[in-house]
XYZ file of C-alpha atoms in Angstrom:
258
model
C 52.624 75.439 182.071
C 55.651 75.941 184.649
C 53.207 76.832 187.292
C 51.081 73.719 186.790
C 54.217 71.418 186.917
C 55.436 73.237 190.010
C 52.066 72.891 191.764
C 51.697 69.162 190.876
C 55.281 68.453 192.038
C 54.510 70.349 195.269
C 51.665 67.752 195.702
C 54.205 64.947 195.445
C 53.650 64.034 191.728
C 56.265 63.294 189.065
C 55.383 65.132 185.823
C 56.694 65.319 182.321
C 56.081 67.987 179.752
C 54.998 67.068 176.240
C 55.040 69.907 173.722
C 54.988 70.274 169.807
C 58.370 71.882 169.530
C 58.842 74.926 167.573
C 61.846 76.302 165.544
C 64.824 74.651 167.446
C 67.557 77.052 167.906
C 70.781 74.712 168.057
C 71.295 71.474 169.790
C 69.694 72.401 173.010
C 66.296 72.948 171.533
C 63.974 76.087 171.154
C 63.532 79.091 173.562
C 60.660 77.573 175.481
C 62.432 74.449 175.985
C 65.351 76.337 177.488
C 63.332 78.453 179.786
C 61.553 75.323 180.952
C 64.827 73.448 181.730
C 66.021 76.709 183.768
C 62.731 76.675 185.943
C 62.326 72.790 186.135
C 65.802 71.102 185.692
C 64.359 67.812 187.020
C 61.356 67.701 184.775
C 61.553 65.629 181.542
C 60.500 67.619 178.443
C 59.883 65.882 175.094
C 59.014 67.742 171.750
C 57.124 66.006 169.083
C 53.965 66.904 167.109
C 52.738 63.466 168.088
C 52.391 63.835 171.813
C 51.413 60.185 172.390
C 54.516 59.123 170.646
C 56.671 61.306 172.707
C 55.114 60.152 175.933
C 55.439 56.639 175.030
C 59.299 56.963 174.829
C 59.559 57.724 178.457
C 60.916 54.896 180.365
C 60.883 56.475 183.916
C 57.588 56.411 186.122
C 55.615 59.512 185.388
C 52.317 60.320 187.241
C 51.164 63.051 185.038
C 51.769 64.489 181.645
C 51.475 68.323 181.186
C 50.886 69.358 177.469
C 52.056 72.625 176.147
C 49.440 74.036 173.721
C 47.470 70.787 174.231
C 44.075 72.102 173.810
C 44.129 71.708 170.038
C 45.730 68.433 170.339
C 42.498 66.380 169.765
C 43.971 62.706 169.358
C 45.152 62.595 172.914
C 42.485 62.250 175.667
C 43.017 64.628 178.562
C 41.977 64.570 182.175
C 41.741 68.411 182.318
C 41.897 71.309 179.890
C 43.095 74.639 181.334
C 42.666 77.274 178.725
C 44.552 80.643 179.079
C 42.857 83.859 177.776
C 45.110 86.931 177.531
C 42.916 89.645 179.011
C 45.039 92.319 176.974
C 44.075 90.555 173.686
C 41.351 88.066 174.765
C 39.827 86.942 171.330
C 42.367 87.683 168.711
C 40.227 89.775 166.371
C 37.216 87.387 166.942
C 38.132 85.023 164.080
C 40.422 82.157 163.322
C 43.229 82.630 160.697
C 43.406 84.203 158.195
C 40.827 86.933 159.518
C 42.035 86.636 163.126
C 44.363 84.901 165.625
C 42.000 82.609 167.414
C 43.463 79.073 167.556
C 39.723 77.765 167.537
C 36.195 79.259 167.402
C 35.026 80.753 170.805
C 32.551 77.934 170.912
C 35.478 75.522 171.733
C 35.653 77.034 175.202
C 32.766 74.684 176.067
C 35.523 71.973 176.253
C 37.581 73.600 178.910
C 37.821 72.225 182.469
C 38.941 75.722 183.746
C 39.674 79.041 182.181
C 42.312 81.501 183.361
C 42.179 85.243 182.244
C 45.943 86.100 182.318
C 47.422 89.766 182.684
C 44.225 90.755 184.463
C 46.191 93.551 186.050
C 47.115 95.185 182.665
C 43.372 96.071 181.675
C 40.612 98.266 183.052
C 38.148 96.699 185.295
C 35.320 97.177 182.922
C 37.377 95.546 180.121
C 38.034 92.639 182.267
C 34.493 92.234 183.016
C 33.466 92.307 179.476
C 35.820 89.490 178.625
C 34.689 87.471 181.634
C 31.004 87.923 180.417
C 31.917 86.810 176.884
C 33.805 83.706 178.297
C 30.951 82.762 180.560
C 28.549 82.564 177.623
C 30.707 80.013 176.089
C 31.569 77.677 179.081
C 30.224 76.492 182.466
C 33.685 75.895 183.554
C 35.115 78.035 186.469
C 37.028 81.236 185.450
C 39.942 82.356 187.424
C 41.810 85.617 186.876
C 45.700 85.712 187.269
C 48.648 88.075 186.950
C 52.377 87.640 185.960
C 54.452 89.060 188.879
C 57.657 90.514 187.090
C 61.145 90.773 188.834
C 64.309 92.096 187.769
C 67.962 91.588 189.026
C 68.484 95.213 188.345
C 66.063 98.116 189.190
C 64.498 99.772 186.108
C 63.082 102.663 188.179
C 63.745 106.010 186.140
C 66.080 104.330 183.720
C 66.063 104.976 179.928
C 66.081 101.540 178.297
C 65.492 99.702 174.856
C 63.098 96.878 174.973
C 63.386 94.066 172.742
C 61.158 90.949 172.519
C 60.216 88.122 170.005
C 56.851 86.912 171.796
C 53.334 86.785 170.787
C 52.061 89.847 172.729
C 54.875 92.449 172.841
C 52.598 95.287 174.048
C 51.896 93.257 177.331
C 55.719 93.176 177.859
C 56.172 96.932 177.087
C 53.399 97.449 179.853
C 55.326 95.248 182.306
C 58.527 97.093 181.714
C 56.779 100.510 182.235
C 55.097 99.046 185.544
C 58.679 98.364 186.733
C 59.559 101.909 186.270
C 61.544 101.755 183.132
C 61.338 104.522 180.528
C 61.151 103.035 177.175
C 63.092 105.140 174.674
C 63.514 102.675 172.030
C 61.971 99.268 171.232
C 62.463 96.402 168.809
C 59.712 93.864 168.243
C 60.734 90.573 166.183
C 58.418 87.736 165.163
C 57.526 85.270 167.851
C 60.313 82.733 168.397
C 62.750 84.822 166.285
C 66.097 83.120 166.048
C 68.457 86.040 167.011
C 71.657 86.455 164.993
C 74.653 88.669 165.332
C 73.257 91.431 163.149
C 70.290 91.585 165.619
C 72.597 91.978 168.530
C 74.573 94.761 166.656
C 71.229 96.529 166.118
C 70.281 96.263 169.909
C 73.479 97.327 171.115
C 74.031 100.288 168.780
C 71.852 102.903 170.753
C 73.945 102.191 173.876
C 70.990 101.791 176.116
C 70.293 99.054 178.634
C 68.364 96.431 176.722
C 65.425 94.817 178.624
C 64.182 91.304 177.434
C 62.018 88.355 178.397
C 63.455 85.198 179.611
C 62.572 83.549 176.249
C 64.716 86.294 174.599
C 67.534 86.088 177.038
C 68.222 82.308 176.522
C 69.025 83.247 172.886
C 70.728 86.397 173.313
C 72.821 85.783 176.076
C 75.263 83.555 174.259
C 75.685 86.253 171.517
C 75.961 89.307 173.912
C 79.186 91.185 173.668
C 81.129 91.561 176.860
C 81.423 95.350 176.320
C 77.902 95.856 175.243
C 75.298 97.724 177.334
C 73.503 95.686 180.153
C 71.139 92.915 179.113
C 68.444 93.078 181.756
C 66.178 89.990 182.030
C 62.497 90.248 183.300
C 61.430 87.144 184.942
C 57.822 86.585 185.710
C 55.928 84.268 188.102
C 52.200 83.389 187.548
C 49.816 84.183 190.527
C 46.085 83.375 190.608
C 44.050 86.048 191.950
C 40.149 85.784 191.911
C 39.030 82.230 191.891
C 42.533 80.817 192.954
C 40.651 78.220 195.054
C 39.294 76.771 191.735
C 42.738 76.268 190.247
C 44.054 74.908 193.527
C 41.132 72.410 193.761
C 41.817 71.211 190.166
C 45.491 70.546 191.073
C 44.402 68.698 194.263
C 41.997 66.519 192.071
C 44.578 65.724 189.358
C 47.087 64.913 192.122
C 44.641 62.463 193.717
C 44.213 60.284 190.573
């Protein structure tokens, strides 16, 4: 979503983000809203399960609305549907809840304008190829592969660390930390969008190891982090399209030309 907003803004478009909103943490909103604000301070972001109602409240001129988790929001007509498929856990057990974690049946990929296989660098080539073949049986849309390029203000190479996260795919974050050279000596996994409390911070600080977290975790942990505690190291990521990047760029060009 951040990448899409940045690319459309680079093409001279004014964008606004509409999201459902999820477990607000204090007056400033939830973790995703805080991360979005840090990356896109000039982009309006409204949270409301009714995306049309949210968009209707914006008084300023907006060229394009970007919906977060908008593929399942059927009431609102879209100009394009970009579907992200996590290559490390592509099909959520193959079923929708309660048997699996798919948001919709795989057949719904037929509605996609473009599919992006993310974290393509964290799986074996054969596994990525298998996922690609399954996706291509469900859609005629272009399929792009992409990676999340991580960066840290502090080097992790050969450092013993504790990894903590409250995200949907903790295993992928663990792989990222290891790819940055960190030695994971301890780990804490919380429920996605977990609202951190003082007792959680006490648990994280207790081992005395540097604590490595995602941006989503950092925006909630930093206000609670003790000055005398171990370092809180934030891993930031930037999306980069790899194979098929021209398809994604062409779609942004098409949307910007409307």
